[in-house]
Amino acid sequence: MIIVYLLVLLMLAAAIAASVFKDLLSAVIAACLVSLIAAILFYFLQAPDVAMAEASIGAALVTAVFIVAIKRTKRHEE
Amino acid sequence: MRKIISIVLLSIIAIGIILSIAEIPFGKPKMKVGKYYIDKGVKDTGATNIITSVVVNYRGFDTLGEVTVLFIAAVGVGAVLVTAEKKQKERVTEKASLVLSTGCRFLFPLILLLGAYIFVNGHLTPGGGFQGGAVIASAFLLFYMGCRWKRINKIKAQALESLGGLVFIITGLLGLIIGNYFMMNFLPKGIPNQLFSAGIIPVIYIALGCKVGSELAGVIDNMIEESE
């Protein structure tokens, strides 16, 4: 049970980091971490279907879309 | 000033959410229909994965709506990113690192296989058309990163996508013709826990997996082509 609380804390930290970082690439990776931990938490909550969708869409595809967008625009936020 | 206003607004929303959720006991069934699905789902549909029986059978029409939303999103991405004239100049194919290109060649077929496994076994194990399709699309993402000079055949991807949608709708309409409602389970249900069971559910999930996979792969293809 303790691992779930640790994961929630890590997820909160990653979410805060995603909104604080000025380097947008790091922010996107932090958001990806949020999705990955959400997928693990869904698995612990006995929802493996949602966990699969979250891991593949939230962590892989959305991150790729954001990285492509950063490549076309600017990497650093003023 | 703006910060204070936004914090006040956010706290009002948070209090509202907390007040509305506090009444519900966590994890307890609130609705009778959920209990019905758990009790009768396997007998009604033949699918041992109850979520699949809800998504494809009991609420199949909603799934058709979701697929339509995804289709419209993919068409929108294609419409926004299409350039008036395709630049036919040589693409700058900066080679990917050795680790990435070797790993891509090794992992790409395995990830494809995992995606296909997920949607073919959607009625037996967790997962289904959407999850399998997303896994297949992530395989194509890895492929684009590792082997940059290669592209998927867009015409064939679009044909596969349309075929998936057509199979879905035709299977639903056949239910309407044979039985009396859209997406009736007209095929034999078979023995639960076997691959060939659960009637139309595997048919629809295979169509859905092909459709979602080629659709998301097309979106990724559009975006990566635009970024070069």
Coordinates of C-alpha atoms in Angstrom, one line a residue:
Chain A
M1 CA 0.0 0.0 0.0
I2 CA 2.9 2.3 0.8
I3 CA 4.0 2.2 -2.8
V4 CA 0.7 3.7 -4.0
Y5 CA 1.2 6.7 -1.7
L6 CA 4.8 7.0 -3.0
L7 CA 3.6 6.9 -6.5
V8 CA 0.9 9.5 -5.8
L9 CA 3.6 11.8 -4.3
L10 CA 5.9 11.3 -7.3
M11 CA 3.0 12.0 -9.6
L12 CA 2.2 15.3 -7.8
A13 CA 5.8 16.3 -7.9
A14 CA 6.0 15.6 -11.7
A15 CA 2.8 17.5 -12.3
I16 CA 4.1 20.5 -10.4
A17 CA 7.4 20.2 -12.3
A18 CA 5.6 20.1 -15.6
S19 CA 3.9 23.5 -14.8
V20 CA 7.0 25.1 -13.4
F21 CA 9.8 24.2 -15.8
K22 CA 10.8 26.9 -18.3
D23 CA 12.4 24.3 -20.6
L24 CA 9.4 23.0 -22.4
L25 CA 11.0 19.7 -23.4
S26 CA 11.6 18.9 -19.7
A27 CA 8.0 19.9 -19.0
V28 CA 6.7 17.5 -21.6
I29 CA 8.8 14.7 -20.2
A30 CA 7.4 15.5 -16.7
A31 CA 3.9 15.3 -18.1
C32 CA 4.8 12.0 -19.7
L33 CA 5.8 10.8 -16.2
V34 CA 2.4 11.9 -14.8
S35 CA 0.7 9.7 -17.5
L36 CA 2.9 6.7 -16.8
I37 CA 2.3 6.9 -13.0
A38 CA -1.4 7.3 -13.7
A39 CA -1.3 4.1 -15.8
I40 CA 0.4 2.2 -12.9
L41 CA -2.2 3.6 -10.5
F42 CA -5.1 2.5 -12.8
Y43 CA -3.6 -0.9 -12.8
F44 CA -3.5 -1.0 -9.0
L45 CA -7.1 0.1 -9.0
Q46 CA -7.9 -3.0 -11.1
A47 CA -8.6 -1.1 -14.3
P48 CA -6.1 -2.7 -16.7
D49 CA -8.0 -1.6 -19.8
V50 CA -7.8 2.0 -18.8
A51 CA -4.1 1.5 -17.8
M52 CA -3.2 0.2 -21.3
A53 CA -4.9 3.1 -23.0
E54 CA -3.3 5.6 -20.7
A55 CA 0.2 4.2 -21.1
S56 CA 0.1 4.0 -24.9
I57 CA -1.8 7.2 -25.6
G58 CA -0.9 9.5 -22.7
A59 CA 2.7 8.5 -22.3
A60 CA 3.7 7.7 -25.9
L61 CA 1.5 9.4 -28.5
V62 CA 0.7 12.7 -26.7
T63 CA 4.4 13.1 -25.8
A64 CA 5.4 12.7 -29.4
V65 CA 2.8 15.2 -30.5
F66 CA 4.1 17.8 -28.0
I67 CA 7.7 17.1 -29.0
V68 CA 6.9 17.7 -32.6
A69 CA 5.1 20.9 -31.7
I70 CA 8.2 22.0 -29.7
K71 CA 10.4 21.2 -32.6
R72 CA 8.4 23.5 -34.8
T73 CA 8.2 26.4 -32.3
K74 CA 10.5 27.4 -29.4
R75 CA 12.1 25.2 -26.8
H76 CA 12.4 27.7 -24.0
E77 CA 9.6 29.7 -22.5
E78 CA 10.4 33.4 -21.8
Chain B
M1 CA -5.0 40.6 -8.9
R2 CA -5.6 38.0 -11.7
K3 CA -3.8 35.4 -9.6
I4 CA -6.0 36.1 -6.6
I5 CA -9.2 35.8 -8.8
S6 CA -8.0 32.6 -10.3
I7 CA -7.1 31.1 -7.0
V8 CA -10.6 32.0 -5.6
L9 CA -12.3 30.5 -8.6
L10 CA -10.3 27.3 -8.4
S11 CA -11.0 26.9 -4.7
I12 CA -14.7 27.4 -5.4
I13 CA -14.6 24.7 -8.1
A14 CA -12.6 22.4 -5.7
I15 CA -15.1 22.9 -2.9
G16 CA -17.9 22.1 -5.3
I17 CA -16.2 18.9 -6.5
I18 CA -15.4 17.8 -2.9
L19 CA -19.0 18.4 -1.8
S20 CA -20.5 16.5 -4.7
I21 CA -18.1 13.5 -4.3
A22 CA -18.1 13.3 -0.5
E23 CA -21.5 11.7 -0.5
I24 CA -20.5 8.7 -2.7
P25 CA -18.9 5.8 -0.8
F26 CA -15.7 4.9 -2.6
G27 CA -15.9 1.7 -4.6
K28 CA -19.4 0.8 -3.7
P29 CA -21.8 0.0 -6.5
K30 CA -24.3 2.8 -6.9
M31 CA -26.2 1.5 -9.9
K32 CA -28.1 -1.7 -10.5
V33 CA -27.0 -1.9 -14.1
G34 CA -23.4 -2.5 -13.1
K35 CA -24.4 -5.5 -11.0
Y36 CA -26.4 -6.8 -13.9
Y37 CA -23.4 -6.6 -16.2
I38 CA -21.2 -8.5 -13.7
D39 CA -23.8 -11.2 -13.1
K40 CA -25.2 -11.8 -16.6
G41 CA -22.4 -10.4 -18.9
V42 CA -20.7 -13.6 -19.6
K43 CA -24.0 -15.5 -20.2
D44 CA -25.4 -12.7 -22.4
T45 CA -22.5 -12.0 -24.7
G46 CA -20.0 -14.9 -24.2
A47 CA -17.1 -12.5 -23.6
T48 CA -15.2 -13.1 -20.4
N49 CA -13.9 -9.5 -20.3
I50 CA -16.9 -7.7 -18.9
I51 CA -15.6 -4.3 -20.0
T52 CA -15.5 -5.5 -23.6
S53 CA -19.0 -6.9 -23.4
V54 CA -20.2 -3.4 -22.2
V55 CA -18.1 -1.4 -24.7
V56 CA -18.9 -3.5 -27.8
N57 CA -22.2 -5.2 -27.0
Y58 CA -24.4 -3.4 -24.5
R59 CA -23.1 0.0 -25.4
G60 CA -21.9 -0.7 -29.0
F61 CA -23.7 2.4 -30.4
D62 CA -21.7 4.7 -28.1
T63 CA -18.5 3.0 -29.4
L64 CA -19.5 3.9 -32.9
G65 CA -19.8 7.5 -31.7
E66 CA -16.3 7.4 -30.2
V67 CA -14.9 6.0 -33.4
T68 CA -16.5 8.8 -35.3
V69 CA -15.0 11.4 -33.0
L70 CA -11.6 9.9 -33.5
F71 CA -12.1 9.8 -37.2
I72 CA -13.1 13.5 -37.3
A73 CA -10.1 14.4 -35.2
A74 CA -7.8 12.5 -37.6
V75 CA -9.4 14.2 -40.6
G76 CA -9.0 17.6 -38.9
V77 CA -5.3 17.0 -38.3
G78 CA -4.9 16.0 -41.9
A79 CA -6.8 19.1 -43.1
V80 CA -4.8 21.5 -41.0
L81 CA -1.4 20.1 -41.8
V82 CA -1.8 19.5 -45.5
T83 CA 0.4 21.8 -47.5
A84 CA -0.8 23.3 -50.7
E85 CA 2.1 21.8 -52.6
K86 CA 4.1 19.0 -51.3
K87 CA 7.8 19.9 -51.1
Q88 CA 9.4 17.3 -53.2
K89 CA 12.9 18.3 -52.2
E90 CA 15.2 15.7 -50.6
R91 CA 14.4 15.2 -47.0
V92 CA 17.3 15.8 -44.7
T93 CA 17.7 12.3 -43.3
E94 CA 19.9 12.7 -40.3
K95 CA 20.6 9.2 -39.3
A96 CA 19.3 8.1 -35.9
S97 CA 21.8 6.7 -33.4
L98 CA 22.9 3.1 -33.7
V99 CA 21.0 2.1 -30.5
L100 CA 17.8 3.6 -31.7
S101 CA 17.9 2.2 -35.2
T102 CA 18.9 -1.3 -34.1
G103 CA 16.3 -1.2 -31.3
C104 CA 13.7 0.0 -33.7
R105 CA 14.3 -2.8 -36.1
F106 CA 14.2 -5.4 -33.3
L107 CA 11.2 -4.1 -31.4
F108 CA 9.0 -2.9 -34.2
P109 CA 7.5 -6.3 -35.2
L110 CA 7.3 -7.3 -31.5
I111 CA 5.2 -4.2 -30.6
L112 CA 3.0 -4.8 -33.7
L113 CA 2.5 -8.3 -32.5
L114 CA 1.6 -7.1 -29.0
G115 CA -0.9 -4.7 -30.4
A116 CA -2.5 -7.4 -32.6
Y117 CA -2.6 -9.7 -29.6
I118 CA -4.4 -7.1 -27.5
F119 CA -7.2 -6.5 -30.0
V120 CA -7.6 -10.1 -31.1
N121 CA -7.9 -11.3 -27.5
G122 CA -10.1 -8.3 -26.5
H123 CA -13.0 -10.4 -25.5
L124 CA -10.8 -12.7 -23.2
T125 CA -8.1 -10.5 -21.6
P126 CA -7.9 -6.8 -20.7
G127 CA -7.6 -4.5 -23.7
G128 CA -9.4 -4.1 -27.0
G129 CA -9.6 -2.3 -30.2
F130 CA -8.6 1.1 -28.9
Q131 CA -5.7 -0.1 -26.8
G132 CA -4.4 -2.4 -29.4
G133 CA -4.7 0.4 -32.0
A134 CA -2.8 2.8 -29.8
V135 CA 0.0 0.3 -29.2
I136 CA 0.3 -0.3 -33.0
A137 CA 0.5 3.5 -33.5
S138 CA 3.2 3.8 -30.9
A139 CA 5.1 1.0 -32.8
F140 CA 4.9 3.3 -35.9
L141 CA 6.1 6.2 -33.8
L142 CA 9.2 4.2 -32.9
F143 CA 9.6 3.2 -36.5
Y144 CA 9.6 6.8 -37.6
M145 CA 12.2 7.8 -35.0
G146 CA 14.5 4.9 -35.7
C147 CA 14.3 4.5 -39.5
R148 CA 13.8 8.1 -40.6
W149 CA 13.9 7.6 -44.3
K150 CA 11.0 5.2 -44.4
R151 CA 7.4 6.1 -44.6
I152 CA 4.1 4.2 -44.4
N153 CA 2.0 3.9 -47.6
K154 CA -0.7 6.5 -46.9
I155 CA -3.1 5.2 -49.5
K156 CA -3.0 1.7 -48.0
A157 CA -3.3 3.1 -44.5
Q158 CA -6.4 5.1 -45.4
A159 CA -7.9 2.1 -47.2
L160 CA -7.4 -0.1 -44.1
E161 CA -9.0 2.7 -42.0
S162 CA -12.0 2.9 -44.2
L163 CA -12.3 -0.9 -44.4
G164 CA -12.3 -1.1 -40.5
G165 CA -15.1 1.5 -40.3
L166 CA -17.1 -0.3 -43.0
V167 CA -16.8 -3.7 -41.3
F168 CA -18.0 -2.1 -38.0
I169 CA -21.0 -0.5 -39.5
I170 CA -21.9 -3.4 -41.8
T171 CA -21.7 -5.8 -38.8
G172 CA -24.0 -3.5 -36.9
L173 CA -26.5 -3.2 -39.8
L174 CA -26.5 -7.0 -40.3
G175 CA -27.7 -7.2 -36.7
L176 CA -30.4 -4.8 -37.5
I177 CA -31.5 -6.9 -40.5
I178 CA -31.2 -10.4 -38.9
G179 CA -32.5 -9.4 -35.5
N180 CA -34.3 -6.3 -34.5
Y181 CA -31.8 -3.9 -33.2
F182 CA -28.5 -2.3 -34.3
M183 CA -25.4 -4.4 -33.4
M184 CA -27.3 -7.5 -32.3
N185 CA -25.0 -10.4 -31.5
F186 CA -26.2 -12.7 -34.3
L187 CA -23.1 -15.0 -34.5
P188 CA -23.0 -18.1 -32.2
K189 CA -21.6 -17.2 -28.8
G190 CA -19.6 -20.4 -28.4
I191 CA -17.9 -21.5 -25.2
P192 CA -16.6 -18.7 -23.0
N193 CA -12.8 -18.4 -22.7
Q194 CA -12.1 -19.7 -26.2
L195 CA -10.7 -17.5 -28.9
F196 CA -13.6 -18.2 -31.3
S197 CA -16.4 -17.1 -29.0
A198 CA -18.5 -14.1 -28.1
G199 CA -20.1 -13.7 -31.5
I200 CA -19.5 -10.4 -33.3
I201 CA -17.3 -9.0 -30.6
P202 CA -13.9 -10.3 -32.0
V203 CA -15.0 -9.2 -35.5
I204 CA -15.7 -5.7 -34.4
Y205 CA -12.6 -5.4 -32.2
I206 CA -10.3 -6.6 -35.1
A207 CA -11.9 -4.0 -37.4
L208 CA -11.6 -1.4 -34.6
G209 CA -8.0 -2.2 -33.9
C210 CA -7.0 -1.9 -37.6
K211 CA -9.0 1.4 -37.9
V212 CA -7.6 3.1 -34.8
G213 CA -4.1 1.9 -35.5
S214 CA -4.0 3.1 -39.1
E215 CA -5.7 6.4 -38.1
L216 CA -3.3 7.3 -35.3
A217 CA -0.3 6.2 -37.4
G218 CA -1.6 8.5 -40.1
V219 CA -1.8 11.4 -37.6
I220 CA 1.7 10.7 -36.5
D221 CA 2.9 10.5 -40.1
N222 CA 1.2 13.9 -40.9
M223 CA 2.8 15.6 -37.8
I224 CA 6.3 14.2 -38.4
E225 CA 6.2 15.1 -42.1
E226 CA 5.2 18.6 -41.2
S227 CA 8.0 19.0 -38.7
E228 CA 10.7 18.2 -41.2

